[in-house]
């Protein structure tokens, strides 16, 4: 007699979607549109649960490492809030000077150490490719929280979710990215992610901070209409989403070059008089003067709401990666 198992018996509360369960999150390129719909649906449920009960036990017993080699306020603290709202806990290493990294420990050894204590690792590191390096060394999921000028995939997911929630849909929109497009990992990830949608993308930056050519080619190959200019006025009136970024002083080798471009664009209430009433202004934050604080009270200023959406998206990702969504 042969026997076969009719149902897979998973530990209580476990629901494993093979697209996400146990997977690293390294680049937006790993997702298709169906994956995004799943993440957004789960994020929406998380929003409802937080509204209704605040904290619940979906990830009770799970422990996350937050390993940050670069400063962060939003990404770091929203992952802490996300795991804690899901009933899990976190080991926080955000000042590597006080860890064995200061004794010369490699990223790989640090990651191997942390995976022996915890169930997943969120990593921010100043070098492009570092998240992939860590993931190759680890057997538990690594989530890229920004690898130098490389990518910031969870930011792009929350950005896309913000656009969808605020505008009702992503298809059909004109999205203008402004500021540091050369080093800005958030715009690199977002531009790639938007290739899954029917959008037009405008790039507005000083000449020395243009979107990398390789990325423009990649977006072009997906059939996306792109336009590049140094002057916001060329595109503002047609823009549905104005995505502003900080000129990142820390990425410049030559401080004189930073001084030349640091004040290139400042969004003020006057700027918004030229924009659609339905337009939204986004920013991954932090800002250092590129959006005047007087803009904050305009209903089109979506950047603080964007931060909150980020926690729901990160809750969704943790639940999916740890097998309980
Ligand atoms: N948007 C973002 O990555 O912000 P932090 O640097 O504060 O994490």
Short mmCIF file of C-alpha atoms and ligand atoms in Angstrom, two decimals:
data_model
loop_
_atom_site.label_atom_id
_atom_site.label_comp_id
_atom_site.label_asym_id
_atom_site.label_seq_id
_atom_site.Cartn_x
_atom_site.Cartn_y
_atom_site.Cartn_z
CA UNK A 1 0.00 0.00 0.00
CA UNK A 2 1.25 3.42 -0.80
CA UNK A 3 0.44 6.45 1.26
CA UNK A 4 0.69 10.06 0.34
CA UNK A 5 0.36 13.23 2.29
CA UNK A 6 -2.72 15.16 1.20
CA UNK A 7 -1.97 18.38 3.04
CA UNK A 8 1.27 19.98 4.00
CA UNK A 9 1.29 20.47 7.77
CA UNK A 10 2.84 23.82 8.56
CA UNK A 11 3.43 25.26 12.01
CA UNK A 12 0.49 27.26 13.34
CA UNK A 13 -0.11 30.45 11.35
CA UNK A 14 2.38 29.63 8.57
CA UNK A 15 1.29 30.35 4.99
CA UNK A 16 4.12 30.05 2.56
CA UNK A 17 3.97 31.79 -0.77
CA UNK A 18 6.99 30.35 -2.63
CA UNK A 19 7.53 33.64 -4.46
CA UNK A 20 8.46 35.29 -1.16
CA UNK A 21 8.97 32.71 1.59
CA UNK A 22 12.65 32.50 2.55
CA UNK A 23 13.66 34.76 -0.35
CA UNK A 24 16.20 37.59 -0.28
CA UNK A 25 14.96 41.01 -1.34
CA UNK A 26 17.91 42.52 -3.19
CA UNK A 27 16.57 44.35 -6.25
CA UNK A 28 13.24 45.45 -7.67
CA UNK A 29 14.16 43.45 -10.79
CA UNK A 30 13.14 40.27 -8.97
CA UNK A 31 9.46 41.27 -8.93
CA UNK A 32 6.73 41.11 -11.55
CA UNK A 33 3.46 42.96 -11.49
CA UNK A 34 1.59 40.10 -9.87
CA UNK A 35 4.14 40.06 -7.02
CA UNK A 36 3.55 43.77 -6.50
CA UNK A 37 -0.21 43.27 -6.35
CA UNK A 38 0.31 40.62 -3.64
CA UNK A 39 2.61 42.90 -1.61
CA UNK A 40 0.17 45.82 -1.95
CA UNK A 41 -2.83 43.70 -0.93
CA UNK A 42 -1.02 42.43 2.16
CA UNK A 43 0.17 45.98 2.94
CA UNK A 44 -3.42 47.16 2.74
CA UNK A 45 -4.46 44.44 5.20
CA UNK A 46 -1.64 45.50 7.50
CA UNK A 47 -2.92 49.06 7.38
CA UNK A 48 -6.38 47.85 8.41
CA UNK A 49 -5.00 45.71 11.24
CA UNK A 50 -2.86 48.56 12.61
CA UNK A 51 -5.87 50.89 12.43
CA UNK A 52 -8.07 48.39 14.26
CA UNK A 53 -5.78 46.75 16.82
CA UNK A 54 -2.33 48.33 16.56
CA UNK A 55 -0.13 45.34 17.36
CA UNK A 56 -0.86 41.65 16.72
CA UNK A 57 0.93 38.31 16.91
CA UNK A 58 1.40 37.28 13.26
CA UNK A 59 5.22 37.07 13.63
CA UNK A 60 5.33 36.16 17.33
CA UNK A 61 8.52 34.23 17.95
CA UNK A 62 10.35 35.68 14.93
CA UNK A 63 13.46 37.81 15.45
CA UNK A 64 14.85 40.26 12.90
CA UNK A 65 18.37 41.70 12.63
CA UNK A 66 18.58 45.35 11.63
CA UNK A 67 22.20 45.78 10.49
CA UNK A 68 22.96 49.36 9.47
CA UNK A 69 26.45 50.46 8.36
CA UNK A 70 25.05 53.83 7.20
CA UNK A 71 22.78 56.33 8.97
CA UNK A 72 19.03 55.86 8.70
CA UNK A 73 15.93 57.14 10.44
CA UNK A 74 12.98 55.91 8.35
CA UNK A 75 14.16 52.56 6.98
CA UNK A 76 15.69 51.42 10.24
CA UNK A 77 12.87 52.53 12.54
CA UNK A 78 10.06 51.45 10.21
CA UNK A 79 11.49 47.92 10.10
CA UNK A 80 11.67 47.96 13.92
CA UNK A 81 8.08 49.22 14.13
CA UNK A 82 6.98 46.68 11.49
CA UNK A 83 8.37 43.59 13.26
CA UNK A 84 7.15 44.83 16.66
CA UNK A 85 3.64 45.56 15.39
CA UNK A 86 3.64 41.98 14.09
CA UNK A 87 4.55 40.62 17.52
CA UNK A 88 8.18 39.80 16.71
CA UNK A 89 11.37 41.36 18.03
CA UNK A 90 14.54 42.89 16.67
CA UNK A 91 18.30 42.88 17.27
CA UNK A 92 19.46 46.35 16.31
CA UNK A 93 23.04 47.02 15.17
CA UNK A 94 23.06 50.59 13.93
CA UNK A 95 26.35 51.81 15.23
CA UNK A 96 28.87 49.35 13.83
CA UNK A 97 31.69 51.20 15.61
CA UNK A 98 30.58 49.37 18.73
CA UNK A 99 30.35 45.96 17.05
CA UNK A 100 33.14 43.61 15.93
CA UNK A 101 33.08 45.37 12.55
CA UNK A 102 35.45 47.89 14.20
CA UNK A 103 37.87 44.98 14.81
CA UNK A 104 37.92 44.23 11.09
CA UNK A 105 35.21 41.57 10.88
CA UNK A 106 34.00 41.04 7.31
CA UNK A 107 30.43 41.69 6.22
CA UNK A 108 30.06 37.98 5.44
CA UNK A 109 31.14 36.89 8.96
CA UNK A 110 28.91 39.50 10.57
CA UNK A 111 25.93 38.28 8.54
CA UNK A 112 26.71 34.64 9.37
CA UNK A 113 26.82 35.59 13.04
CA UNK A 114 23.50 37.38 12.98
CA UNK A 115 21.70 34.64 11.07
CA UNK A 116 22.62 32.19 13.79
CA UNK A 117 20.57 34.30 16.22
CA UNK A 118 17.74 35.64 14.10
CA UNK A 119 15.34 34.75 11.25
CA UNK A 120 16.12 37.47 8.69
CA UNK A 121 18.58 40.33 8.20
CA UNK A 122 17.84 43.85 7.03
CA UNK A 123 21.10 45.37 5.74
CA UNK A 124 22.12 48.92 4.82
CA UNK A 125 25.70 49.32 3.61
CA UNK A 126 27.62 52.07 1.76
CA UNK A 127 28.88 49.78 -1.04
CA UNK A 128 26.94 48.89 -4.17
CA UNK A 129 26.52 45.10 -4.36
CA UNK A 130 26.99 44.57 -0.61
CA UNK A 131 23.48 43.16 -0.10
CA UNK A 132 24.09 40.53 -2.79
CA UNK A 133 27.43 39.69 -1.16
CA UNK A 134 25.73 39.27 2.22
CA UNK A 135 22.94 37.17 0.72
CA UNK A 136 25.49 34.84 -0.89
CA UNK A 137 27.04 34.24 2.53
CA UNK A 138 23.75 33.82 4.39
CA UNK A 139 21.22 31.01 4.34
CA UNK A 140 18.48 33.15 5.88
CA UNK A 141 16.74 35.99 3.97
CA UNK A 142 18.65 39.25 3.48
CA UNK A 143 16.64 42.40 2.76
CA UNK A 144 18.53 45.20 1.01
CA UNK A 145 17.83 48.46 2.88
CA UNK A 146 20.12 50.45 0.54
CA UNK A 147 23.50 49.45 -0.91
CA UNK A 148 25.41 52.68 -1.55
CA UNK A 149 24.32 54.21 -4.86
CA UNK A 150 22.93 50.81 -5.95
CA UNK A 151 19.33 50.04 -5.01
CA UNK A 152 16.78 50.56 -2.26
CA UNK A 153 14.09 48.07 -3.24
CA UNK A 154 11.84 48.35 -0.19
CA UNK A 155 11.75 52.14 -0.71
CA UNK A 156 10.67 51.64 -4.34
CA UNK A 157 7.93 49.26 -3.22
CA UNK A 158 6.62 51.77 -0.71
CA UNK A 159 6.90 54.53 -3.32
CA UNK A 160 4.83 52.55 -5.80
CA UNK A 161 2.32 51.72 -3.05
CA UNK A 162 2.11 55.42 -2.16
CA UNK A 163 1.41 56.37 -5.78
CA UNK A 164 -1.28 53.69 -6.04
CA UNK A 165 -2.96 54.71 -2.78
CA UNK A 166 -2.80 58.44 -3.49
CA UNK A 167 -3.59 58.47 -7.22
CA UNK A 168 -5.80 55.35 -7.44
CA UNK A 169 -3.56 53.69 -10.07
CA UNK A 170 -0.05 53.87 -11.49
CA UNK A 171 -0.81 53.24 -15.18
CA UNK A 172 -1.23 56.37 -17.26
CA UNK A 173 0.74 58.69 -14.96
CA UNK A 174 3.62 61.05 -15.72
CA UNK A 175 6.25 60.78 -13.01
CA UNK A 176 8.98 63.43 -12.72
CA UNK A 177 12.14 62.59 -10.77
CA UNK A 178 14.10 65.61 -9.58
CA UNK A 179 17.51 66.17 -7.99
CA UNK A 180 20.35 63.69 -7.56
CA UNK A 181 19.54 61.04 -10.14
CA UNK A 182 23.14 59.87 -10.47
CA UNK A 183 23.70 58.65 -6.91
CA UNK A 184 20.08 58.43 -5.76
CA UNK A 185 19.40 54.75 -5.17
CA UNK A 186 15.70 55.40 -4.52
CA UNK A 187 15.17 56.80 -8.02
CA UNK A 188 17.25 53.98 -9.54
CA UNK A 189 14.99 51.38 -7.94
CA UNK A 190 11.79 53.31 -8.64
CA UNK A 191 12.59 53.85 -12.33
CA UNK A 192 13.23 50.12 -12.73
CA UNK A 193 10.05 49.21 -10.87
CA UNK A 194 7.95 51.59 -12.97
CA UNK A 195 8.87 49.60 -16.09
CA UNK A 196 6.15 47.21 -14.94
CA UNK A 197 3.57 49.95 -15.58
CA UNK A 198 2.40 52.13 -18.45
CA UNK A 199 3.97 55.45 -17.37
CA UNK A 200 6.02 58.35 -18.70
CA UNK A 201 9.14 59.32 -16.72
CA UNK A 202 10.80 62.76 -16.74
CA UNK A 203 14.29 63.23 -15.28
CA UNK A 204 15.22 66.70 -14.01
CA UNK A 205 18.74 67.16 -12.66
CA UNK A 206 21.94 69.20 -12.99
CA UNK A 207 24.07 67.89 -15.87
CA UNK A 208 26.54 66.22 -13.53
CA UNK A 209 23.79 64.32 -11.68
CA UNK A 210 21.89 62.77 -14.58
CA UNK A 211 20.28 59.35 -14.41
CA UNK A 212 22.98 56.74 -15.29
CA UNK A 213 22.94 55.89 -19.00
CA UNK A 214 22.75 52.15 -18.34
CA UNK A 215 19.58 52.62 -16.34
CA UNK A 216 18.02 54.87 -19.00
CA UNK A 217 18.75 52.14 -21.57
CA UNK A 218 17.19 49.48 -19.33
CA UNK A 219 14.03 51.56 -18.88
CA UNK A 220 13.95 52.32 -22.61
CA UNK A 221 14.18 48.61 -23.44
CA UNK A 222 10.94 48.14 -21.48
CA UNK A 223 9.23 50.63 -23.83
CA UNK A 224 8.90 53.47 -21.31
CA UNK A 225 8.79 57.04 -22.67
CA UNK A 226 11.56 59.07 -20.95
CA UNK A 227 12.53 62.76 -21.15
CA UNK A 228 15.60 64.46 -19.67
CA UNK A 229 16.03 68.16 -18.82
CA UNK A 230 17.74 70.48 -16.36
CA UNK A 231 14.67 72.74 -16.10
CA UNK A 232 11.66 71.69 -14.00
CA UNK A 233 9.45 74.23 -15.79
CA UNK A 234 9.73 72.13 -18.98
CA UNK A 235 7.71 69.30 -17.42
CA UNK A 236 5.98 70.51 -14.25
CA UNK A 237 2.57 71.30 -15.74
CA UNK A 238 2.20 67.76 -17.15
CA UNK A 239 3.46 66.01 -14.03
CA UNK A 240 1.22 63.75 -11.90
CA UNK A 241 3.87 62.71 -9.38
CA UNK A 242 6.82 64.95 -8.54
CA UNK A 243 9.46 62.78 -6.86
CA UNK A 244 12.03 65.07 -5.24
CA UNK A 245 15.41 63.82 -3.97
CA UNK A 246 18.21 65.28 -1.87
CA UNK A 247 21.56 66.16 -3.45
CA UNK A 248 23.67 63.71 -1.43
CA UNK A 249 26.76 65.45 -0.10
CA UNK A 250 28.20 62.18 1.21
CA UNK A 251 28.46 60.68 -2.30
CA UNK A 252 30.67 63.48 -3.76
CA UNK A 253 34.44 62.97 -3.93
CA UNK A 254 34.98 66.64 -4.81
CA UNK A 255 33.26 69.02 -2.30
CA UNK A 256 33.42 71.89 -4.84
CA UNK A 257 31.16 69.92 -7.18
CA UNK A 258 28.63 69.49 -4.38
CA UNK A 259 28.70 73.25 -3.65
CA UNK A 260 28.05 73.96 -7.34
CA UNK A 261 24.81 71.93 -7.46
CA UNK A 262 23.49 71.74 -3.90
CA UNK A 263 20.85 74.45 -4.31
CA UNK A 264 19.82 73.61 -7.88
CA UNK A 265 16.13 73.06 -7.07
CA UNK A 266 13.87 74.21 -4.26
CA UNK A 267 10.15 73.39 -4.33
CA UNK A 268 8.13 76.25 -2.84
CA UNK A 269 4.40 77.11 -2.68
CA UNK A 270 5.03 79.26 -5.77
CA UNK A 271 6.36 76.22 -7.68
CA UNK A 272 3.11 74.42 -6.91
CA UNK A 273 1.01 77.19 -8.46
CA UNK A 274 2.30 75.90 -11.81
CA UNK A 275 1.39 72.27 -11.04
CA UNK A 276 -1.82 70.25 -11.36
CA UNK A 277 -4.20 70.36 -8.41
CA UNK A 278 -4.15 66.55 -8.47
CA UNK A 279 -0.34 66.27 -8.48
CA UNK A 280 1.41 64.77 -5.46
CA UNK A 281 4.88 65.66 -4.18
CA UNK A 282 6.92 62.73 -2.87
CA UNK A 283 10.36 62.57 -1.29
CA UNK A 284 12.13 59.55 0.28
CA UNK A 285 13.48 61.95 2.94
CA UNK A 286 15.55 63.21 4.65
CA UNK A 287 15.33 66.63 2.95
CA UNK A 288 17.90 69.37 3.37
CA UNK A 289 16.11 72.36 1.86
CA UNK A 290 14.95 71.07 -1.55
CA UNK A 291 11.32 71.28 -0.39
CA UNK A 292 10.46 74.41 1.59
CA UNK A 293 8.62 73.64 4.84
CA UNK A 294 5.82 75.98 3.67
CA UNK A 295 4.86 73.23 1.18
CA UNK A 296 4.09 70.79 4.03
CA UNK A 297 0.55 72.09 4.55
CA UNK A 298 -0.39 71.78 0.88
CA UNK A 299 -2.59 68.67 0.46
CA UNK A 300 -0.36 67.70 -2.47
CA UNK A 301 2.57 67.18 -0.10
CA UNK A 302 2.49 63.38 0.23
CA UNK A 303 5.96 62.79 1.73
CA UNK A 304 4.87 62.34 5.34
CA UNK A 305 2.02 60.00 4.31
CA UNK A 306 4.62 58.16 2.18
CA UNK A 307 6.61 57.35 5.35
CA UNK A 308 3.57 55.78 6.99
CA UNK A 309 2.77 53.69 3.90
CA UNK A 310 6.35 52.44 4.24
CA UNK A 311 5.67 50.71 7.53
CA UNK A 312 2.70 48.79 6.08
CA UNK A 313 4.74 47.71 3.05
CA UNK A 314 7.60 46.54 5.30
CA UNK A 315 5.13 44.68 7.52
CA UNK A 316 3.83 42.95 4.38
CA UNK A 317 7.33 42.03 3.22
CA UNK A 318 8.32 40.60 6.61
CA UNK A 319 5.11 38.55 6.81
CA UNK A 320 5.60 37.22 3.26
CA UNK A 321 9.34 36.48 3.62
CA UNK A 322 8.85 34.80 7.00
CA UNK A 323 5.93 32.75 5.70
CA UNK A 324 2.95 34.09 7.59
CA UNK A 325 1.06 36.34 5.20
N1 LIG B 1 14.15 57.02 2.78
C1 LIG B 1 15.18 56.57 3.53
O1 LIG B 1 15.87 55.60 3.16
O2 LIG B 1 15.37 57.25 4.69
P1 LIG B 1 16.44 56.89 5.79
O3 LIG B 1 17.81 57.16 5.19
O4 LIG B 1 16.13 57.77 6.97
O5 LIG B 1 16.30 55.42 6.12
#
